[in-house]
Short mmCIF file of C-alpha atoms in Angstrom, two decimals:
data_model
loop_
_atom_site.label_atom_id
_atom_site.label_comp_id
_atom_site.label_asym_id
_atom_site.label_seq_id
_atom_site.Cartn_x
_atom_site.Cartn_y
_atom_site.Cartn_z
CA UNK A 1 -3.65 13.73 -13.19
CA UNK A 2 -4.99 16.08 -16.33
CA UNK A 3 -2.35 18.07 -15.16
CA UNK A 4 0.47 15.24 -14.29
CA UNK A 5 0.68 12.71 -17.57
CA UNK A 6 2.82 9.82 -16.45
CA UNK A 7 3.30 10.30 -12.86
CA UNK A 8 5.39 8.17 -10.82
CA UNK A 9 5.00 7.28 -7.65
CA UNK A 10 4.57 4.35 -5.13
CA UNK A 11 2.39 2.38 -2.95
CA UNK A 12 3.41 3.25 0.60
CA UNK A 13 6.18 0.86 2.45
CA UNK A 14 9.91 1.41 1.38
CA UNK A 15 12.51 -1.51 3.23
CA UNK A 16 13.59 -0.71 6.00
CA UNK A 17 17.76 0.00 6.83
CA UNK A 18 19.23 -3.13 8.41
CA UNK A 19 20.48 -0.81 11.47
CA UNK A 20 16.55 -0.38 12.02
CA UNK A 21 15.58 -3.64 11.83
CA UNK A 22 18.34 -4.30 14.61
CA UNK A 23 17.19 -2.01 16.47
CA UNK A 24 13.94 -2.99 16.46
CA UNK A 25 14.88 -6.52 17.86
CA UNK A 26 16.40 -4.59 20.86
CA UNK A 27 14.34 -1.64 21.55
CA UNK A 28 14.20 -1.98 25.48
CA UNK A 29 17.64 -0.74 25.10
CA UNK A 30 16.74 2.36 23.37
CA UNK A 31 15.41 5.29 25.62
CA UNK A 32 11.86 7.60 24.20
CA UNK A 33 14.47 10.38 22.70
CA UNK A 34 16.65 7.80 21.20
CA UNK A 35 13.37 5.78 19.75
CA UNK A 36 12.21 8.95 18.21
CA UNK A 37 15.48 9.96 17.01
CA UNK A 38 15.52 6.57 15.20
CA UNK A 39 12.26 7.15 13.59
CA UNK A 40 13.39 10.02 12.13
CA UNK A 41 16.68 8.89 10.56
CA UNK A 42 14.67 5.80 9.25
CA UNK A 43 11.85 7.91 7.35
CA UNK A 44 14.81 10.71 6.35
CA UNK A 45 16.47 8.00 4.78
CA UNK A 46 13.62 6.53 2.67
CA UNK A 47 12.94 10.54 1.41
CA UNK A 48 15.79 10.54 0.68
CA UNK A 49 16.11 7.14 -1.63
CA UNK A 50 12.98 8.10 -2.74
CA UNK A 51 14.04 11.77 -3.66
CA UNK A 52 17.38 10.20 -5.12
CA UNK A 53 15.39 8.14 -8.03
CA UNK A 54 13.13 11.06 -8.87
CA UNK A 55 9.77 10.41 -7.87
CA UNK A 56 6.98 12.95 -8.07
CA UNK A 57 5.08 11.42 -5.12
CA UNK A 58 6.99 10.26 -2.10
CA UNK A 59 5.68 8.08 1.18
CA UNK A 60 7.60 8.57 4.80
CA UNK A 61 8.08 4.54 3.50
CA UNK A 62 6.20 3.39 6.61
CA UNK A 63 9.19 3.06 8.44
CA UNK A 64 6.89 2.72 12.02
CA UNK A 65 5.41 -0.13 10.36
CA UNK A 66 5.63 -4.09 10.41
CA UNK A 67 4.88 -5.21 7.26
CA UNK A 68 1.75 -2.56 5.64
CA UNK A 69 -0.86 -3.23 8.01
CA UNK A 70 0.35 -5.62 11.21
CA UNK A 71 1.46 -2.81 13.83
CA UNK A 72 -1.91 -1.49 13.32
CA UNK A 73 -3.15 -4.40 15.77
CA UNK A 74 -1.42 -2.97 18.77
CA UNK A 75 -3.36 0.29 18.53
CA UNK A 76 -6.36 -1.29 19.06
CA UNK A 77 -8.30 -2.15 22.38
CA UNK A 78 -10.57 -5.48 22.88
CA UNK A 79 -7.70 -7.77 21.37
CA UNK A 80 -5.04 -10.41 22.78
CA UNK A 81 -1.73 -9.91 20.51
CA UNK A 82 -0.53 -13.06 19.12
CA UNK A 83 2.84 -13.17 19.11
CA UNK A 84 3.92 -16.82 18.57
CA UNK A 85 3.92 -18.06 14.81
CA UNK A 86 1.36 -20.72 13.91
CA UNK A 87 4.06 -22.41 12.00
CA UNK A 88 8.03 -21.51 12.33
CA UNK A 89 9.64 -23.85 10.01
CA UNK A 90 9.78 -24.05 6.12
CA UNK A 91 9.20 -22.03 3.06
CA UNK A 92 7.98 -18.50 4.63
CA UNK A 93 4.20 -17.50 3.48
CA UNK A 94 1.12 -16.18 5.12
CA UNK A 95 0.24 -19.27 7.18
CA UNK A 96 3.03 -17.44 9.53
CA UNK A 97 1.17 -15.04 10.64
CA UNK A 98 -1.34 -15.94 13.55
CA UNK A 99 -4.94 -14.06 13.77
CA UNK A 100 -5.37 -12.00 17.19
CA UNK A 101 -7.97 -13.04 19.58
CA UNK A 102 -10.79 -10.87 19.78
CA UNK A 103 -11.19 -10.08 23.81
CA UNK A 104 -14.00 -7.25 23.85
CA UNK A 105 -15.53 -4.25 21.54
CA UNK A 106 -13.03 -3.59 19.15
CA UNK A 107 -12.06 0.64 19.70
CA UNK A 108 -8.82 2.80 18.94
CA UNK A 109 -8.75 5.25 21.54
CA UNK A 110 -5.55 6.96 20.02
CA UNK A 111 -6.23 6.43 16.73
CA UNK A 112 -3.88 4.60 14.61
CA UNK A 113 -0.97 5.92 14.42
CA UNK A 114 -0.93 7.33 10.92
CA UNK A 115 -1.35 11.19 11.60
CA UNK A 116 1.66 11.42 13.61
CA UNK A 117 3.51 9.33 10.91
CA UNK A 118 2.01 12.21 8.34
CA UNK A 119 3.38 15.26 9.96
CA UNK A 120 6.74 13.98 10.40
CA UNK A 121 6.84 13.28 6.94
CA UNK A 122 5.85 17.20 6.54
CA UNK A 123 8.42 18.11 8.86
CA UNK A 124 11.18 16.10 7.32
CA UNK A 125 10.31 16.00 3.46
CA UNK A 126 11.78 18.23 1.15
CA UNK A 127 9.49 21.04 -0.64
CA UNK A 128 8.37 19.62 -4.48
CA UNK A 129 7.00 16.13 -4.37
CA UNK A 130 3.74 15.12 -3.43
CA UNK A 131 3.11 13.30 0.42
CA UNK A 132 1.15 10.75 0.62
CA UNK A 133 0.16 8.81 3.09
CA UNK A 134 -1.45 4.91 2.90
CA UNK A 135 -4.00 3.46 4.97
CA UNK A 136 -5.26 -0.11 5.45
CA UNK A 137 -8.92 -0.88 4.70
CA UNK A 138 -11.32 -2.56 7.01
CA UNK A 139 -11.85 -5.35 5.22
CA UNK A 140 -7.81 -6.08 5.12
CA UNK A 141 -7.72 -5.79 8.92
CA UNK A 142 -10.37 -7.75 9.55
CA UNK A 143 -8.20 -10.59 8.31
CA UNK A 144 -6.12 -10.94 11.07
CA UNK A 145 -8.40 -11.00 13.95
CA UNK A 146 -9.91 -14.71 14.85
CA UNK A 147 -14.11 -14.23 14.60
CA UNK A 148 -16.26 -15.00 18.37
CA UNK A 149 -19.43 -14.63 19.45
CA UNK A 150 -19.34 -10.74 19.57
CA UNK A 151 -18.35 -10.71 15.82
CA UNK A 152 -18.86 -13.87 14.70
CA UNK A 153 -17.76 -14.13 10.88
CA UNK A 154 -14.77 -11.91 8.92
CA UNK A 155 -17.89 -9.04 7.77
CA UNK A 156 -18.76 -8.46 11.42
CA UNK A 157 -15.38 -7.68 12.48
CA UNK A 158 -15.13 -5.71 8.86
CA UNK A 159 -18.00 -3.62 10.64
CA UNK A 160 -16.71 -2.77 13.76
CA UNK A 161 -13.56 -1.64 12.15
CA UNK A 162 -15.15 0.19 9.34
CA UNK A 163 -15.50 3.40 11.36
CA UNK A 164 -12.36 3.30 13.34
CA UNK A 165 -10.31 3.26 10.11
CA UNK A 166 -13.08 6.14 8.74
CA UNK A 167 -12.08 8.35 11.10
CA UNK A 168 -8.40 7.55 10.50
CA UNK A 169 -8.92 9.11 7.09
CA UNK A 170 -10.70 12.07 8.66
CA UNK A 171 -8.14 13.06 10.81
CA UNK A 172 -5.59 12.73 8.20
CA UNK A 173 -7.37 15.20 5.37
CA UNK A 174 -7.61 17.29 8.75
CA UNK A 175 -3.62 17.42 9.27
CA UNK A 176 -3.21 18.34 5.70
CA UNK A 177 -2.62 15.08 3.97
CA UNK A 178 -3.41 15.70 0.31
CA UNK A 179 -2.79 12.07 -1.05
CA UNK A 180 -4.06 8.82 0.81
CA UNK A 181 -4.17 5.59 -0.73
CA UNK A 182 -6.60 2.87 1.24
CA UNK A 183 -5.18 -0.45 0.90
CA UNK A 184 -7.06 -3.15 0.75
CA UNK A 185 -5.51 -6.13 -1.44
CA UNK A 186 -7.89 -8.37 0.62
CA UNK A 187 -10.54 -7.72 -1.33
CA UNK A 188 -8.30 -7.95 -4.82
CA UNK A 189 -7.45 -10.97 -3.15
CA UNK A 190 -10.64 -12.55 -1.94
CA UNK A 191 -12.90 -11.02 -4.63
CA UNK A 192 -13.63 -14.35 -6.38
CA UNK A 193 -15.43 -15.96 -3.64
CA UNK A 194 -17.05 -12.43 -2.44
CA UNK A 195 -19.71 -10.23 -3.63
CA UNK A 196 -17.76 -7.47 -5.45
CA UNK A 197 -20.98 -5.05 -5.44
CA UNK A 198 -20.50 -6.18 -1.29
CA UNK A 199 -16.96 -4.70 -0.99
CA UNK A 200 -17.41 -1.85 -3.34
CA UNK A 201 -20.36 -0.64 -0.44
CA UNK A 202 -18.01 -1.29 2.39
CA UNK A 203 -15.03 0.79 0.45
CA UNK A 204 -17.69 3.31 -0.18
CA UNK A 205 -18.44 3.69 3.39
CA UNK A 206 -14.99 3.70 4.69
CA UNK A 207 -14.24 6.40 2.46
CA UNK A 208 -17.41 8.79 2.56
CA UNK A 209 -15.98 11.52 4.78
CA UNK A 210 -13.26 12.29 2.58
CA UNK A 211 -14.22 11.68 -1.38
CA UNK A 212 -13.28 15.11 -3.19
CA UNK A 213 -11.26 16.48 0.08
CA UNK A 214 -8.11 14.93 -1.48
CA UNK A 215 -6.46 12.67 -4.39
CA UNK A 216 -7.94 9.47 -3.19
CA UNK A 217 -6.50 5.57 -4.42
CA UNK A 218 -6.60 2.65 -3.83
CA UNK A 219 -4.34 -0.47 -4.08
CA UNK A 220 -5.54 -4.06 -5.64
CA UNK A 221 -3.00 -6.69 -5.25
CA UNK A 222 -2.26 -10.26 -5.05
CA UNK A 223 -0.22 -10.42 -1.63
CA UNK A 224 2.91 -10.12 -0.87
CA UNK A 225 4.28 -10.82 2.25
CA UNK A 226 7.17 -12.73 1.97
CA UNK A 227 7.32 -11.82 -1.72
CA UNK A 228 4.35 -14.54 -1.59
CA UNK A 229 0.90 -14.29 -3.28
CA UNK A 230 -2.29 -15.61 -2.11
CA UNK A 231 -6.01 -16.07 -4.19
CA UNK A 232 -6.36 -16.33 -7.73
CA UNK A 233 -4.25 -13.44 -9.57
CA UNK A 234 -6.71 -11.91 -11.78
CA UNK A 235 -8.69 -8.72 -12.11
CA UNK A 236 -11.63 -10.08 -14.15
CA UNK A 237 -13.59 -11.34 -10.80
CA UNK A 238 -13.51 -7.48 -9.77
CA UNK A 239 -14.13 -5.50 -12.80
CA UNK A 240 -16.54 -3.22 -13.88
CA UNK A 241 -17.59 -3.65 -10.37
CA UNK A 242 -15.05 -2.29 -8.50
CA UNK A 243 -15.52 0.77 -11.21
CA UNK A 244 -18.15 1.67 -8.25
CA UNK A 245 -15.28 2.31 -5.80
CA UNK A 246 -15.28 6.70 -4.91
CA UNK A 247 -11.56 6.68 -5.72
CA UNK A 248 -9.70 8.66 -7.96
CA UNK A 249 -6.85 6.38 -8.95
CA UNK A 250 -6.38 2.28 -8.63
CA UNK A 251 -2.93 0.66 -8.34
CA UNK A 252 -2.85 -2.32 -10.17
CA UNK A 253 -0.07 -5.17 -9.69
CA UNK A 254 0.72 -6.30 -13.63
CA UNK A 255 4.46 -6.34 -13.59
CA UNK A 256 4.76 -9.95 -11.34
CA UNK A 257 1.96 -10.85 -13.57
CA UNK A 258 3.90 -10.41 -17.16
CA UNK A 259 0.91 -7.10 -17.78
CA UNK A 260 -1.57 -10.13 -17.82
CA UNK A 261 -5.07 -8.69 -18.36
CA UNK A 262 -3.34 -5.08 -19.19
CA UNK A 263 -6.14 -4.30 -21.54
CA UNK A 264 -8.14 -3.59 -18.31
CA UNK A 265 -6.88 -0.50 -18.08
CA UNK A 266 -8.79 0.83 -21.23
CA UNK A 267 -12.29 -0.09 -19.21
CA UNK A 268 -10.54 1.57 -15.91
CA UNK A 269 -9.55 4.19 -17.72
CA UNK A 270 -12.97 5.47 -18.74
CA UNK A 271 -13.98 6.62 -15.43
CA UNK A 272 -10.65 6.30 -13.21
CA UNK A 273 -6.86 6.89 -13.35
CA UNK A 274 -4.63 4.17 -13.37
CA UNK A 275 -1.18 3.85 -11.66
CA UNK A 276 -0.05 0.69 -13.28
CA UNK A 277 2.40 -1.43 -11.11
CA UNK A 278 5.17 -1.70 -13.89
CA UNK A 279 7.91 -2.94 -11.19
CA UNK A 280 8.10 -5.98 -10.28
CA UNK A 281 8.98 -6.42 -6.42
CA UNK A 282 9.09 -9.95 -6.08
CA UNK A 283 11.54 -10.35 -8.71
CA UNK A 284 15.39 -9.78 -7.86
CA UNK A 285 15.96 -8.80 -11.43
CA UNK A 286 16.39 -5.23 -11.68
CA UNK A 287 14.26 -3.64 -14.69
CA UNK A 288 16.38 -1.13 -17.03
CA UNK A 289 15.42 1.62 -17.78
CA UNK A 290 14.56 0.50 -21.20
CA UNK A 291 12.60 -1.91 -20.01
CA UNK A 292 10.20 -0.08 -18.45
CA UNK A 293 9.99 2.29 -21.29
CA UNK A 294 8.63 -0.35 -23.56
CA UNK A 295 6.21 -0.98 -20.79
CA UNK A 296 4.93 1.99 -20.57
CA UNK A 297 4.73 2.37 -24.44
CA UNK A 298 2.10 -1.18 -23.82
CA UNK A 299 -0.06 0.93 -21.27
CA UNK A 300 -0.60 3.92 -23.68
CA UNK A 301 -1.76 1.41 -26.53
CA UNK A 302 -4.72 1.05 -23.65
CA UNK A 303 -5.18 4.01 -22.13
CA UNK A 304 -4.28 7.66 -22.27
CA UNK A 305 -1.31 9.79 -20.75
CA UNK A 306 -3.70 11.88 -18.53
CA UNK A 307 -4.92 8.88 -17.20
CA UNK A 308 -1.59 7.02 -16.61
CA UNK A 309 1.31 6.98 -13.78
CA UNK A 310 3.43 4.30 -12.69
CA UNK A 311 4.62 2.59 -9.58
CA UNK A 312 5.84 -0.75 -8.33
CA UNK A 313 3.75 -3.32 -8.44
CA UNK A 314 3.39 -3.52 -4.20
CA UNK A 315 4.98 -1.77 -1.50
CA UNK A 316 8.97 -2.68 -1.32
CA UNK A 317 8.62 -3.73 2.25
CA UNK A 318 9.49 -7.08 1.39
CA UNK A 319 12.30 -6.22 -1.10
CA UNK A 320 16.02 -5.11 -0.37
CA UNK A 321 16.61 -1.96 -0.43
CA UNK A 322 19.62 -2.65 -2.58
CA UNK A 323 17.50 -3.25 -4.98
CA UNK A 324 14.38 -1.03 -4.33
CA UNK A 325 16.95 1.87 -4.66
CA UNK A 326 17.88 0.68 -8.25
CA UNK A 327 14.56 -0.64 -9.43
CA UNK A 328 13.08 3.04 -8.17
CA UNK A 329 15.60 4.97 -9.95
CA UNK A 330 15.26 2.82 -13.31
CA UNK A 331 11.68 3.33 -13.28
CA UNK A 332 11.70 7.23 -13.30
CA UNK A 333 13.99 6.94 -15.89
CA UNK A 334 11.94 4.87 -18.02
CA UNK A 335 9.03 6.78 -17.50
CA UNK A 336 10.70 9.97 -17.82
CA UNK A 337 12.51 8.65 -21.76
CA UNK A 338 8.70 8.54 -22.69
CA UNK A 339 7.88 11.68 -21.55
CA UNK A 340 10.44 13.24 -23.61
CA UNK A 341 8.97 11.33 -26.38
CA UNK A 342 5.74 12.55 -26.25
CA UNK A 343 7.05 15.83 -25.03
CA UNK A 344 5.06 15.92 -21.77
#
């Protein structure tokens, strides 16, 4: 970041094209070659959106993925998939989504998925921006499986997953991947009624075989699926213990938030960068251009350029890509009128 003032970049998941999301209703239609061939289209697409509005660090936009984290589950052995909704009707919001039953000792044989995902985003990707790739945490994952007597409680099934998603991160600096952010908004989420110190030690584990073998982040949000929050939507409850976390860079949601608490930046900005989420993706209204420059004129009254880069607040999984495309390309032109300002 010394080097990069006022990067911009994202999260990980980009929306998907509506031709994919068809086609992902009827895939028993589709033959291996013609799957694969879809995958690539999909993730040469979201380059190329991503490319289009300028961005210095680019994501294959998870275009494998449901949601950030829920296609994770079928990698995994010792679980029953829940497929049918807890609840079908009304306003849509996490109570949706059903927790998997836990059948035996939780393992990922094949890992989980995300190293294949990686090198086709080297293979397709143009040369100049920065790859990264995005991983859920433990501690997120653990969230949708339903606790038994193996692993009775949400910190025992943190546990078992803890080294499966460990050695997802291994593999991954292994294949080349230069940029991972872990995601884990469940514990921005849940910190309030959890020991921060607590999390901070799991994190810490999870991420031990990699610290200093790449740019390492992580994200701390409120939720989003559905465009929907969850938990109490402040910061305070996690800082300066989350300061503890081996990362080089946190991704803060502020924009959904009006920049409430932005001043925590300054404290994060001591030790850490900061890639401030100055997009908001639960909003329909599309920032300008010079809106986002007098945002990121607020984050420098806080902290410093060579601490600073921007992104949506979230992933735009759950945003239309309409407007993703436009809210993308307004941001790099906000952040890139600064620039020129301060001649960086």
């Amino acid at each position: 970041m010394r080097d990069h003032p006022l990067r911009t970049t994202v999260v990980g998941s980009y929306p998907f094209p509506g031709w994919l999301e068809l086609a992902s209703w009827n895939l028993e239609r589709f033959g291996e070659t013609d799957r694969a061939e879809l995958i690539d289209d999909a993730v040469t697409v979201a380059i190329r959106d991503q490319m289009d509005a300028g961005l210095e660090v680019i994501t294959d936009g998870e275009q494998t993925r449901l949601d950030f984290n829920l296609s994770f589950y079928g990698f995994l052995q010792g679980i029953e998939l829940q497929s049918a909704s807890p609840r079908r009707f009304g306003p849509p919001a996490h109570d949706q989504r059903g927790r998997h039953k836990v059948t035996g000792t939780l393992a990922a044989p094949r890992g989980l998925g995300t190293v294949e995902d990686f090198e086709r985003l080297q293979r397709l990707a143009p040369p100049g921006p920065a790859l990264k790739a995005s991983v859920p945490g433990p501690y997120t994952l653990s969230g949708r499986l339903a606790p038994n007597a193996q692993y009775p409680d949400r910190l025992a099934l943190t546990e078992a997953l803890l080294p499966i998603v460990r050695r997802e991160l291994e593999a991954l600096v292994k294949a080349g991947c230069r940029e991972i952010t872990v995601d884990e908004p469940s514990m921005s989420c849940y910190a309030h009624r959890e020991e921060p110190k607590g999390l901070v030690t799991i994190f810490n584990r999870t991420v031990e075989p990699i610290v200093g073998r790449c740019r390492l982040s992580t994200h701390l949000c409120f939720g989003n699926y559905k465009g929907r929050a969850i938990g109490p939507r402040r910061y305070a409850p996690m800082f300066p213990a989350f300061l503890g976390m081996q990362v080089d860079e946190f991704h803060l949601e502020m924009a959904s938030r009006e920049f409430a608490e932005l001043e925590i930046i300054k404290l994060i900005a001591t030790q850490k960068d900061v890639a401030v989420g100055i997009i908001d993706v639960k909003s329909y209204y599309v920032e300008t251009a010079q809106d986002v420059a007098e945002r990121v004129r607020a984050c420098l009254k806080h902290a410093p350029a060579d601490r600073l880069s921007f992104a949506p607040d979230c992933g735009l999984s759950q945003t239309a890509r309409w407007a993703a495309k436009l809210k993308l390309k307004n941001m790099v032109a906000g952040v890139r009128a600064v620039r020129k300002e301060l001649g960086v």
